[in-house]
XYZ file of C-alpha atoms in Angstrom:
725
model
C -30.879 -44.630 11.492
C -29.096 -41.585 10.131
C -31.527 -39.140 11.658
C -31.137 -40.866 15.191
C -27.174 -40.688 14.822
C -27.598 -37.028 14.022
C -29.716 -36.341 16.818
C -27.251 -38.288 19.294
C -24.589 -36.246 17.615
C -26.158 -32.757 18.544
C -26.888 -34.073 22.108
C -23.593 -34.862 22.893
C -21.972 -31.636 21.257
C -25.112 -29.667 23.158
C -26.047 -28.089 19.813
C -29.419 -26.395 19.678
C -31.324 -25.653 16.296
C -31.778 -21.753 16.804
C -34.995 -21.351 14.701
C -36.783 -24.400 16.657
C -35.767 -22.971 19.950
C -37.825 -19.856 19.263
C -40.698 -21.600 17.276
C -41.134 -24.968 19.082
C -44.776 -25.431 17.567
C -44.529 -23.966 14.307
C -44.348 -25.811 10.979
C -42.191 -24.210 8.176
C -39.975 -25.215 5.304
C -36.556 -24.330 3.759
C -36.673 -26.469 0.656
C -39.038 -27.375 -2.180
C -38.403 -30.224 -4.469
C -40.006 -29.610 -7.747
C -39.959 -32.934 -9.103
C -41.222 -34.554 -6.044
C -43.674 -31.324 -5.206
C -42.552 -31.863 -1.555
C -41.632 -29.254 1.128
C -38.611 -30.038 3.397
C -36.801 -28.203 6.032
C -32.880 -29.003 5.286
C -31.224 -25.788 6.420
C -30.300 -25.154 10.107
C -27.828 -22.822 12.062
C -27.000 -24.481 15.567
C -25.398 -22.897 18.299
C -23.757 -24.246 21.458
C -26.239 -24.570 24.703
C -23.962 -22.101 26.547
C -24.289 -19.759 23.719
C -28.130 -19.648 23.324
C -28.547 -16.393 25.570
C -26.671 -14.329 22.637
C -29.553 -15.416 20.173
C -31.671 -12.414 19.849
C -33.905 -13.915 16.585
C -34.251 -16.407 14.204
C -36.237 -16.355 11.153
C -36.858 -18.364 7.728
C -37.023 -16.048 4.965
C -38.661 -16.301 1.724
C -37.065 -18.396 -1.192
C -35.589 -15.881 -3.924
C -32.562 -16.546 -6.079
C -31.710 -19.999 -4.594
C -33.718 -23.189 -4.461
C -33.630 -22.808 -0.560
C -34.906 -20.142 1.919
C -32.396 -18.269 3.881
C -32.132 -19.097 7.695
C -31.293 -15.704 9.402
C -30.105 -15.228 13.144
C -29.213 -12.227 15.091
C -26.792 -12.217 17.818
C -25.530 -10.049 20.329
C -21.952 -9.806 21.608
C -20.822 -7.874 24.892
C -17.680 -6.973 22.893
C -19.534 -5.443 20.286
C -18.912 -1.711 19.839
C -21.172 0.318 17.316
C -19.096 1.305 14.201
C -18.894 4.758 13.327
C -21.024 5.723 10.024
C -18.998 7.380 7.749
C -20.304 8.576 4.193
C -18.580 7.561 1.121
C -19.444 8.420 -2.194
C -21.663 5.606 -3.774
C -20.137 5.735 -7.323
C -22.955 4.084 -9.015
C -25.075 7.377 -8.327
C -22.616 8.947 -10.901
C -23.739 6.536 -13.562
C -27.393 7.582 -13.318
C -27.937 10.293 -16.005
C -30.698 12.263 -14.101
C -28.501 12.328 -10.801
C -25.522 13.249 -12.862
C -27.413 16.132 -14.512
C -28.636 17.186 -11.122
C -25.194 17.343 -9.661
C -23.884 19.180 -12.322
C -26.498 21.959 -11.735
C -25.998 21.938 -8.326
C -22.426 22.611 -8.705
C -22.827 25.307 -11.462
C -25.292 27.074 -9.107
C -23.466 26.832 -5.768
C -19.987 28.303 -7.508
C -22.129 31.186 -9.300
C -23.855 32.040 -6.038
C -20.917 31.903 -3.644
C -17.940 32.891 -5.710
C -17.688 36.388 -4.178
C -14.543 38.471 -3.100
C -15.399 38.487 0.520
C -15.264 34.671 0.913
C -11.809 32.896 0.716
C -11.346 30.385 -2.019
C -10.578 27.643 0.556
C -13.771 28.265 2.350
C -15.825 28.224 -0.920
C -14.088 24.949 -1.886
C -14.470 23.081 1.560
C -17.941 24.076 1.734
C -19.014 22.843 -1.583
C -18.069 19.390 -0.271
C -21.123 19.655 2.303
C -23.625 21.164 -0.199
C -22.772 18.367 -2.757
C -22.637 15.480 -0.100
C -26.142 16.780 1.146
C -27.321 16.345 -2.486
C -25.842 12.882 -2.971
C -26.961 11.623 0.131
C -30.581 12.831 -0.708
C -30.438 11.044 -4.227
C -28.819 7.982 -2.570
C -31.884 7.932 -0.160
C -34.265 8.298 -2.780
C -33.047 5.667 -4.984
C -32.461 3.298 -1.822
C -36.093 3.955 -0.808
C -37.495 3.221 -4.261
C -35.383 -0.215 -4.436
C -36.235 -1.108 -0.724
C -40.137 -0.446 -1.700
C -39.599 -2.559 -4.784
C -37.730 -5.336 -3.020
C -40.292 -5.495 0.066
C -43.167 -5.559 -2.416
C -41.841 -8.508 -4.157
C -40.824 -10.421 -1.056
C -44.061 -9.787 0.500
C -45.681 -11.214 -2.647
C -43.139 -14.231 -2.850
C -43.874 -15.076 0.863
C -47.674 -14.878 0.434
C -47.714 -17.152 -2.913
C -45.070 -19.461 -0.996
C -47.526 -19.753 1.808
C -50.305 -20.408 -0.574
C -48.233 -23.260 -2.469
C -46.922 -24.915 0.597
C -51.009 -25.509 1.361
C -52.544 -26.113 -2.095
C -49.234 -26.787 -4.472
C -51.094 -25.073 -7.301
C -49.075 -24.990 -10.688
C -50.146 -21.774 -11.711
C -49.035 -20.301 -8.241
C -45.662 -21.898 -8.588
C -45.195 -20.248 -12.228
C -45.918 -16.935 -10.622
C -43.672 -17.588 -7.762
C -40.888 -18.286 -10.644
C -41.626 -15.086 -12.222
C -41.446 -12.792 -8.963
C -38.132 -14.703 -8.133
C -36.725 -13.660 -11.457
C -37.595 -10.284 -10.734
C -35.935 -10.286 -7.526
C -32.918 -11.585 -9.004
C -32.647 -8.683 -11.461
C -33.199 -6.131 -8.556
C -30.130 -8.010 -6.622
C -27.982 -7.716 -9.743
C -27.065 -4.097 -8.444
C -26.163 -5.490 -4.879
C -23.993 -8.080 -6.747
C -21.999 -5.626 -8.998
C -21.138 -3.446 -5.956
C -19.967 -6.818 -4.362
C -18.047 -7.722 -7.203
C -16.356 -4.285 -7.367
C -15.405 -4.806 -3.601
C -13.855 -8.293 -3.889
C -12.389 -7.577 -7.055
C -12.062 -9.797 -10.087
C -9.775 -12.633 -8.563
C -12.106 -13.462 -5.826
C -15.084 -13.379 -8.329
C -13.330 -15.603 -10.869
C -12.545 -18.120 -8.105
C -15.715 -17.470 -5.814
C -17.469 -20.666 -6.769
C -14.325 -22.586 -6.165
C -13.178 -23.682 -2.545
C -9.674 -23.585 -3.711
C -6.262 -22.744 -1.923
C -6.150 -19.450 -3.924
C -9.252 -17.917 -2.300
C -8.653 -19.379 0.860
C -5.306 -18.123 1.617
C -6.104 -14.574 0.000
C -9.106 -14.547 2.287
C -7.097 -15.435 5.429
C -4.262 -13.101 4.550
C -6.809 -10.244 3.898
C -8.783 -10.955 7.411
C -5.342 -11.052 9.368
C -4.099 -8.015 7.743
C -7.315 -6.029 8.630
C -8.670 -7.558 11.917
C -7.011 -7.147 15.060
C -8.051 -9.526 17.878
C -5.744 -8.585 20.672
C -2.909 -6.619 21.510
C -0.143 -6.592 24.029
C 0.651 -3.598 26.175
C 4.370 -2.336 26.627
C 4.173 -3.929 30.176
C 3.107 -7.492 28.642
C -0.411 -7.384 29.392
C -2.971 -8.655 26.592
C -6.048 -6.653 25.888
C -9.027 -7.968 23.969
C -11.703 -5.240 24.366
C -12.134 -2.879 21.379
C -11.906 0.418 23.593
C -8.751 -0.699 25.010
C -7.096 -1.613 22.012
C -7.981 1.464 20.300
C -6.879 3.571 23.045
C -3.494 1.589 22.810
C -2.955 2.101 19.156
C -3.979 5.894 19.571
C -1.334 6.394 22.406
C 1.232 4.602 20.223
C 0.727 6.875 17.350
C 0.111 9.964 19.201
C 3.653 9.588 20.597
C 5.193 8.401 17.209
C 3.751 11.401 15.458
C 4.445 13.690 18.389
C 8.115 13.439 18.999
C 9.509 16.004 21.412
C 12.450 18.367 19.677
C 15.720 17.546 20.966
C 18.105 20.243 22.193
C 20.078 20.046 18.763
C 16.773 20.545 16.695
C 15.878 23.445 18.699
C 18.906 25.144 17.551
C 18.503 26.200 13.893
C 22.037 27.150 13.501
C 23.281 23.463 13.943
C 21.016 22.401 11.112
C 21.970 25.176 8.830
C 25.482 24.516 9.636
C 25.254 20.770 8.639
C 23.429 21.678 5.217
C 25.834 24.132 4.260
C 28.746 21.622 5.055
C 27.423 18.723 3.310
C 24.605 19.580 0.941
C 25.846 20.775 -2.590
C 23.434 20.116 -5.005
C 20.752 22.919 -5.798
C 17.994 23.890 -8.167
C 19.128 25.873 -11.033
C 17.040 29.152 -11.498
C 15.312 27.432 -14.469
C 14.236 24.539 -12.481
C 13.084 26.788 -9.607
C 10.725 28.824 -11.957
C 9.031 25.525 -13.476
C 8.054 24.521 -9.774
C 7.155 28.155 -8.622
C 4.454 29.007 -11.132
C 0.799 28.880 -10.624
C -0.629 25.592 -11.006
C -2.707 24.867 -14.426
C -5.882 23.274 -15.137
C -3.768 20.913 -17.602
C -1.612 19.857 -14.683
C -4.513 19.088 -12.411
C -6.143 17.044 -15.365
C -2.807 15.069 -15.586
C -2.784 14.191 -11.845
C -6.563 13.138 -12.026
C -5.404 10.915 -15.063
C -2.292 9.521 -13.312
C -4.070 8.865 -9.955
C -5.165 4.995 -9.654
C -8.820 4.455 -9.470
C -10.755 2.317 -6.993
C -8.721 3.732 -3.812
C -10.530 4.196 -0.667
C -11.443 7.982 0.025
C -10.233 10.182 2.911
C -12.701 11.244 5.680
C -14.745 13.511 3.351
C -15.904 10.215 1.365
C -15.458 11.817 -2.157
C -13.614 9.173 -4.364
C -11.466 9.977 -7.568
C -14.378 9.244 -9.944
C -16.258 12.393 -8.423
C -13.250 14.640 -9.757
C -13.255 12.861 -13.101
C -16.875 12.903 -13.352
C -16.968 16.645 -12.528
C -13.512 17.848 -13.549
C -14.706 20.706 -15.937
C -17.038 22.218 -12.981
C -14.614 21.658 -10.196
C -11.471 22.914 -11.861
C -11.619 26.360 -11.546
C -12.666 26.607 -7.822
C -9.795 23.918 -7.077
C -7.227 25.966 -8.583
C -8.395 29.165 -6.946
C -8.502 27.291 -3.264
C -4.966 25.812 -3.727
C -3.082 28.324 -5.811
C -4.332 30.640 -3.074
C -2.108 29.032 -0.540
C 0.880 30.939 -1.952
C -0.552 33.845 -0.120
C 1.016 34.041 3.448
C -2.190 34.098 5.295
C -3.818 31.336 3.517
C -4.294 27.798 4.591
C -5.614 24.481 3.956
C -9.121 23.900 5.944
C -8.449 21.568 8.875
C -11.176 19.173 7.420
C -9.156 18.907 4.311
C -5.986 17.994 6.155
C -7.810 15.264 8.219
C -6.831 11.546 7.542
C -7.884 8.203 8.508
C -5.137 5.862 9.168
C -5.885 2.255 8.418
C -3.331 -0.572 9.541
C -1.534 -3.174 7.701
C 0.508 -5.751 9.573
C 3.893 -6.075 8.379
C 4.898 -9.623 6.888
C 5.945 -12.281 9.303
C 5.544 -9.835 12.353
C 3.967 -10.134 15.682
C 0.352 -9.044 15.392
C -0.040 -8.330 19.030
C 2.388 -5.214 19.028
C 1.390 -1.812 17.726
C 5.001 -1.026 16.392
C 4.454 -4.030 13.839
C 1.592 -2.388 11.834
C 2.285 0.093 8.974
C 0.123 3.040 9.302
C -1.424 4.057 5.880
C -2.923 7.426 5.614
C -6.293 7.670 3.896
C -6.191 11.265 2.704
C -9.027 13.345 1.324
C -8.703 13.173 -2.538
C -8.393 16.980 -3.223
C -5.249 17.111 -0.786
C -4.153 14.060 -2.720
C -4.718 15.813 -6.113
C -2.601 18.759 -4.857
C 0.145 16.710 -3.729
C 0.291 14.753 -6.926
C 0.554 18.067 -8.922
C 3.554 18.966 -6.800
C 5.044 15.437 -6.911
C 4.985 15.661 -10.896
C 6.675 19.014 -10.857
C 9.244 17.969 -8.333
C 9.892 14.525 -10.086
C 11.063 16.472 -13.218
C 14.214 17.638 -10.993
C 15.006 14.747 -8.668
C 17.496 13.184 -10.845
C 19.177 16.714 -10.818
C 18.980 16.857 -6.736
C 19.572 13.512 -5.807
C 22.896 11.396 -6.581
C 22.404 8.204 -8.325
C 23.360 6.323 -5.268
C 19.390 6.865 -4.213
C 17.254 4.911 -6.640
C 13.963 4.791 -4.428
C 11.092 6.866 -6.255
C 13.291 8.438 -8.563
C 12.263 8.590 -12.114
C 14.528 6.429 -14.363
C 16.031 4.383 -11.442
C 14.934 1.082 -10.033
C 16.201 -1.078 -7.139
C 17.852 -3.508 -9.658
C 20.371 -0.821 -9.976
C 21.584 -1.218 -6.448
C 21.671 -5.065 -6.355
C 23.640 -5.065 -9.613
C 26.018 -2.731 -8.392
C 26.373 -4.352 -4.977
C 27.206 -7.822 -7.059
C 29.895 -6.021 -9.256
C 31.564 -4.262 -6.148
C 31.702 -7.829 -4.420
C 33.190 -9.050 -7.747
C 35.634 -6.272 -7.758
C 36.901 -6.969 -4.354
C 37.288 -10.748 -4.943
C 39.219 -10.023 -8.090
C 41.653 -7.264 -6.731
C 41.802 -8.093 -3.221
C 41.892 -4.474 -2.050
C 41.869 -5.313 1.568
C 39.128 -5.886 4.312
C 35.737 -5.278 3.113
C 32.291 -5.507 4.501
C 28.879 -4.717 3.438
C 26.541 -2.944 6.156
C 22.673 -3.027 5.800
C 21.238 -0.381 8.007
C 17.414 -1.045 9.599
C 15.800 2.576 9.942
C 13.167 2.712 12.740
C 9.780 4.156 11.351
C 11.903 6.358 8.905
C 8.887 7.951 7.071
C 6.968 8.758 10.255
C 10.081 10.212 12.224
C 10.811 12.901 9.762
C 11.573 16.419 11.441
C 9.487 18.969 9.465
C 11.928 22.052 10.378
C 14.754 19.890 8.981
C 12.946 18.893 5.861
C 11.836 22.575 5.160
C 15.260 23.839 5.748
C 16.691 21.472 3.578
C 14.065 22.514 0.860
C 14.876 25.811 1.093
C 18.794 24.953 0.996
C 18.131 23.178 -2.230
C 16.711 26.419 -3.664
C 13.137 25.556 -3.629
C 11.205 29.117 -3.895
C 8.654 30.674 -1.857
C 5.640 29.451 -3.557
C 6.922 25.772 -3.426
C 7.819 26.068 0.272
C 4.362 27.510 1.507
C 2.524 24.788 -0.937
C 4.445 22.017 1.040
C 4.274 23.262 4.402
C 0.373 24.079 3.905
C 0.240 20.305 3.921
C 1.920 20.095 7.106
C -0.083 22.735 8.613
C -1.332 21.091 11.869
C -3.089 17.806 10.102
C -5.011 15.456 12.153
C -5.737 11.812 12.136
C -7.910 8.914 13.449
C -7.150 5.418 13.894
C -9.604 2.959 12.214
C -9.368 -0.333 13.960
C -11.877 -2.895 12.847
C -14.260 -0.339 11.559
C -14.268 1.755 14.655
C -12.510 5.383 14.860
C -10.559 6.766 17.702
C -10.745 10.340 18.469
C -8.481 12.896 16.422
C -4.889 13.479 17.449
C -2.372 16.115 15.766
C 0.709 14.796 13.827
C 3.755 16.705 14.174
C 6.241 14.897 12.268
C 6.783 12.343 9.426
C 5.664 12.256 5.880
C 2.451 10.526 5.490
C 2.397 6.814 3.934
C -0.250 7.135 1.404
C 0.686 10.784 -0.078
C 1.935 10.851 -3.514
C 4.497 13.635 -2.500
C 6.108 11.894 0.567
C 8.511 9.659 -1.127
C 9.946 12.424 -2.844
C 10.022 14.729 0.398
C 11.630 11.764 2.263
C 14.573 11.208 -0.465
C 15.195 14.912 -0.290
C 15.347 14.951 3.389
C 17.968 11.977 3.278
C 20.207 13.286 0.647
C 22.103 15.474 3.077
C 23.057 12.296 4.897
C 24.187 10.558 1.740
C 26.214 13.447 0.567
C 27.987 13.583 3.735
C 28.839 9.781 3.603
C 30.361 10.409 0.114
C 32.327 13.407 1.271
C 33.650 12.134 4.284
C 37.324 11.151 3.993
C 37.214 8.918 6.887
C 34.534 6.619 5.485
C 36.325 4.359 2.953
C 34.477 2.807 0.228
C 35.251 0.675 -2.465
C 37.599 2.075 -5.199
C 37.229 0.725 -8.942
C 38.970 2.994 -11.450
C 38.204 6.638 -10.921
C 35.277 5.922 -8.722
C 34.786 5.175 -5.047
C 31.346 3.543 -4.040
C 30.237 3.922 -0.401
C 26.526 3.660 -0.288
C 23.408 2.356 -2.183
C 20.183 3.467 -1.124
C 16.634 2.727 -2.185
C 14.307 4.955 0.009
C 15.370 4.171 3.819
C 17.092 0.749 2.829
C 20.562 1.799 2.839
C 23.505 -0.420 1.904
C 27.163 0.774 2.810
C 30.328 -0.385 1.083
C 33.013 -0.312 3.812
C 36.781 -0.748 3.358
C 39.109 -0.242 6.471
C 36.090 -0.865 9.009
C 37.992 -0.005 12.005
C 38.424 3.601 10.727
C 35.045 3.757 8.713
C 32.656 2.381 10.999
C 33.083 4.638 14.095
C 33.163 7.680 11.578
C 30.013 6.414 9.984
C 28.186 5.743 13.457
C 29.197 9.399 14.498
C 27.602 10.705 11.212
C 24.491 8.826 11.477
C 24.147 10.115 15.146
C 24.711 13.673 14.178
C 22.273 13.385 11.145
C 19.849 11.783 13.311
C 19.979 14.412 16.219
C 18.599 16.984 13.535
C 16.378 14.763 11.602
C 15.048 12.306 13.925
C 16.544 9.783 11.647
C 17.121 6.666 13.972
C 19.036 3.549 13.003
C 18.179 0.339 15.004
C 21.642 -1.286 15.652
C 20.723 -4.676 16.681
C 18.559 -5.086 13.541
C 21.231 -3.520 11.033
C 23.438 -6.352 9.348
C 27.176 -6.906 8.402
C 27.976 -9.090 5.594
C 31.803 -10.161 5.667
C 33.442 -9.913 2.351
C 36.989 -10.029 2.917
C 37.684 -9.364 6.560
C 40.169 -11.549 8.543
C 39.144 -13.582 11.551
C 41.201 -11.643 14.244
C 39.505 -8.203 12.761
C 36.041 -10.001 12.370
C 36.132 -10.794 16.150
C 37.163 -7.309 17.051
C 34.350 -5.734 14.862
C 31.750 -8.006 16.313
C 32.810 -7.325 19.900
C 32.745 -3.443 19.235
C 29.684 -2.936 17.339
C 26.307 -4.102 18.035
C 25.348 -4.888 14.391
C 23.947 -8.514 13.486
C 26.697 -10.562 11.743
C 25.516 -12.586 8.812
C 26.911 -16.030 8.288
C 26.387 -16.955 4.795
C 24.066 -13.879 2.895
C 22.673 -10.718 3.444
C 19.201 -9.850 2.083
C 18.974 -6.476 0.290
C 15.853 -5.554 -1.546
C 14.868 -9.357 -1.947
C 18.204 -10.487 -3.475
C 20.336 -12.570 -0.830
C 24.192 -11.255 -1.480
C 26.911 -13.772 -0.873
C 30.610 -13.148 0.042
C 31.395 -15.231 -3.011
C 29.515 -14.420 -6.257
C 29.792 -17.852 -7.395
C 27.240 -18.716 -4.649
C 24.632 -16.114 -5.819
C 22.946 -18.747 -8.112
C 22.545 -21.402 -5.582
C 21.459 -19.035 -2.801
C 18.890 -17.133 -4.866
C 17.913 -19.079 -7.942
C 17.659 -22.686 -6.823
C 15.105 -22.002 -3.921
C 13.214 -19.656 -6.123
C 12.865 -22.498 -9.006
C 11.852 -25.072 -6.476
C 8.936 -22.760 -5.423
C 7.979 -21.998 -8.963
C 7.865 -25.720 -9.778
C 5.246 -26.243 -7.562
C 2.983 -23.532 -8.872
C 1.000 -23.210 -12.308
C 2.148 -19.747 -13.105
C 1.442 -19.564 -16.857
C -1.410 -21.712 -17.213
C -4.776 -20.012 -18.004
C -7.059 -19.537 -14.906
C -9.665 -21.820 -16.680
C -6.937 -24.776 -15.619
C -6.019 -23.592 -12.506
C -3.157 -21.350 -13.234
C -2.447 -17.620 -12.696
C -1.883 -16.825 -16.297
C 1.393 -14.897 -15.751
C 3.928 -14.234 -18.516
C 6.151 -16.992 -19.847
C 9.266 -17.179 -17.639
C 11.453 -18.080 -20.439
C 10.478 -14.928 -22.215
C 11.185 -12.851 -19.151
C 14.529 -14.468 -18.871
C 15.253 -13.630 -22.644
C 14.118 -10.126 -22.065
C 16.330 -9.431 -19.253
C 19.326 -10.344 -21.208
C 18.119 -8.099 -24.220
C 17.621 -5.317 -21.643
C 21.136 -5.583 -20.350
C 22.536 -5.429 -24.236
C 20.337 -2.240 -24.739
C 21.702 -0.544 -21.535
C 25.386 -1.462 -22.266
C 24.887 0.201 -25.930
C 23.084 3.343 -24.676
C 25.301 3.814 -21.604
C 22.444 4.846 -19.635
C 23.080 7.914 -17.619
C 22.399 7.641 -13.804
C 23.220 3.763 -13.615
C 26.284 3.407 -11.864
C 26.665 -0.144 -12.696
C 27.067 0.514 -16.265
C 30.263 2.326 -15.726
C 31.362 -0.150 -13.394
C 30.784 -3.134 -15.796
C 32.821 -1.328 -18.610
C 35.557 -0.789 -16.003
C 35.742 -4.497 -14.585
C 35.634 -5.770 -18.295
C 38.648 -3.772 -19.068
C 36.817 -2.423 -22.281
C 33.898 -0.973 -23.538
C 30.812 -3.112 -23.612
C 28.943 -1.149 -26.311
C 29.678 -3.190 -29.426
C 30.598 -6.594 -27.860
C 27.159 -8.127 -28.188
C 27.531 -7.732 -31.893
C 30.812 -9.787 -32.039
C 29.581 -12.918 -30.767
C 31.545 -15.822 -32.272
C 34.754 -13.936 -32.845
C 37.982 -13.746 -31.121
C 37.095 -10.436 -29.395
C 35.108 -12.303 -26.648
C 37.901 -14.676 -25.850
C 39.959 -12.384 -23.520
C 37.149 -10.867 -21.485
C 37.897 -11.520 -17.575
C 35.317 -13.505 -15.786
C 32.525 -11.720 -14.600
C 29.350 -12.717 -12.977
C 26.734 -10.393 -14.592
C 28.750 -9.514 -17.764
C 29.766 -13.241 -18.802
C 26.398 -14.730 -18.012
C 25.015 -12.951 -21.263
C 27.619 -14.733 -23.544
C 26.488 -17.971 -25.302
C 27.806 -21.250 -23.373
C 31.228 -21.885 -23.889
C 32.258 -18.168 -24.120
C 33.724 -16.478 -20.810
C 32.265 -16.881 -17.515
C 31.063 -20.583 -16.910
C 29.225 -20.343 -13.656
C 25.920 -21.771 -12.941
C 23.099 -21.170 -15.612
C 19.379 -21.649 -15.746
């Protein structure tokens, strides 16, 4: 009866058994029941009748690591576009002692034979990749051929024994079958290990559970990487791979090839802006520490600090290659990249090539090219060069960049900005210092629009020497890129502006290029910030996320807009006015109406989200706005439970809560330099907070003014009595 109903269901849905459609009179099976000594066919792949023309082949394979035979089909698609085959180092080759020894010999022989004065170090370095790639391809092909031959031999023997066992049910044949399947499983373990590294530990642990974690993670991963359709600027939808690839290429070619403005074409305008606003410069000692030749120790430190497991650039060499062969590669690498300080030297075009992979921004329309973040997959040798420069420059960023900027600066963090903002809102509420608002600006493709001449002139004005400037400009000497869309690559195009997202040096260069604007804001007397004690606070920045603290908005906002326009005309920095937001702290209704009608900024009704924190006009609402929704979410998730019980094995939240309070006490005691909010909290408390943590239970705490971020650290019943978790 069940079989009859199944047939009726298949007929009503017009589903066809793929294998039977190609082999209508052949008898074969997919499952063997050892207790019953019975073969049956339990495994099927069905296709709708209207799609059967896409079926090219169907086979039943031999039973190997499972107790079922695999059913394999091949389908053709009119939308299929052949993927370009890109070589990528198979890192398992480097674990084979024989291959590793041969690799070391090949490197030694190559550099010994080719290190001659008549050949530039850059050519020697780039050419070595082709030689080693050929060796590794040869060894990989040899090992694959040996494994394939071994696998095919096992499969053929298994298939022959299965045919014999299906006819005669011989116990000795079945025992031999089990032994051969065990050998094949051992051979497949190498593939399993590679797949394990690909899908990472989390998916492996939950791979046998059809749970929400796996489903959500895989769905998000697929949505982020696979593009099914796009919408053109005219509103038309395209689905063909070549059309989508062309759309992305045109978009990024335009984005990375911005035409210089008339103002940018006049270098005097940039020099005048920098001379007027840029004050901080490298000292002679700092400059000399950046100028010296790169050492083997610096290269080793860059290799050690670079995360492993990252996708390589177009040349296919991963970090493990440089870790494994560091001693043999170090001398040639140093010669090639130190040699770039010579005026006539340059990085080979192949080294500067990149593959751009696209990641959809959260909660954005996936049909628009502008909503994909371009991550540049750079060649590892160029990334190591950028990493060395980044480590050198990072040592001096705190001197060159004001504490207002916390993004990617060692010793600073986004928490500094949000704490500062909460303290300033509290100060305005307590003192009533006049109409005040917060303006959060949205920069349009900030990293991708950086104008290189403006960046290089800024670095020169900050005191970077000739070697550092040549090294940095060498990384921007006509680089090229190709778009990777669903595994298919576009034709190359030249990049003419922007700092690459994926380069270790990019965040620091962006912060340096933005500092002239931030210094201009601080020095502009027409832009009024919030004054507390002897300090005036006008802006907090985390990379391109800018938060302005504005008083006297009828004067400050026009001046700020004009300064942003002037800076943008020189650097390509562009503010998206309609996406920038204003939070009213203490603006009266008539002035609020005037500002809304005059400026195109979005007006926030209840809160403004900045760096993941919802800032509210009244600090008493911070708890309800931020913590209550978060706690509701956390209550539904098993965070601290071990994975064996379905949790995520995260640290204990209460201990995190206690650690946050202890950290605050330490920062008060040390008076941490570079954290503006520490001095601000001392000022608002009316006394030094250094010794107060050690005076709990004494009368010293009773006269501290109520403060949202200070009083919350005292025990219940002392000071601030706002909501507590």
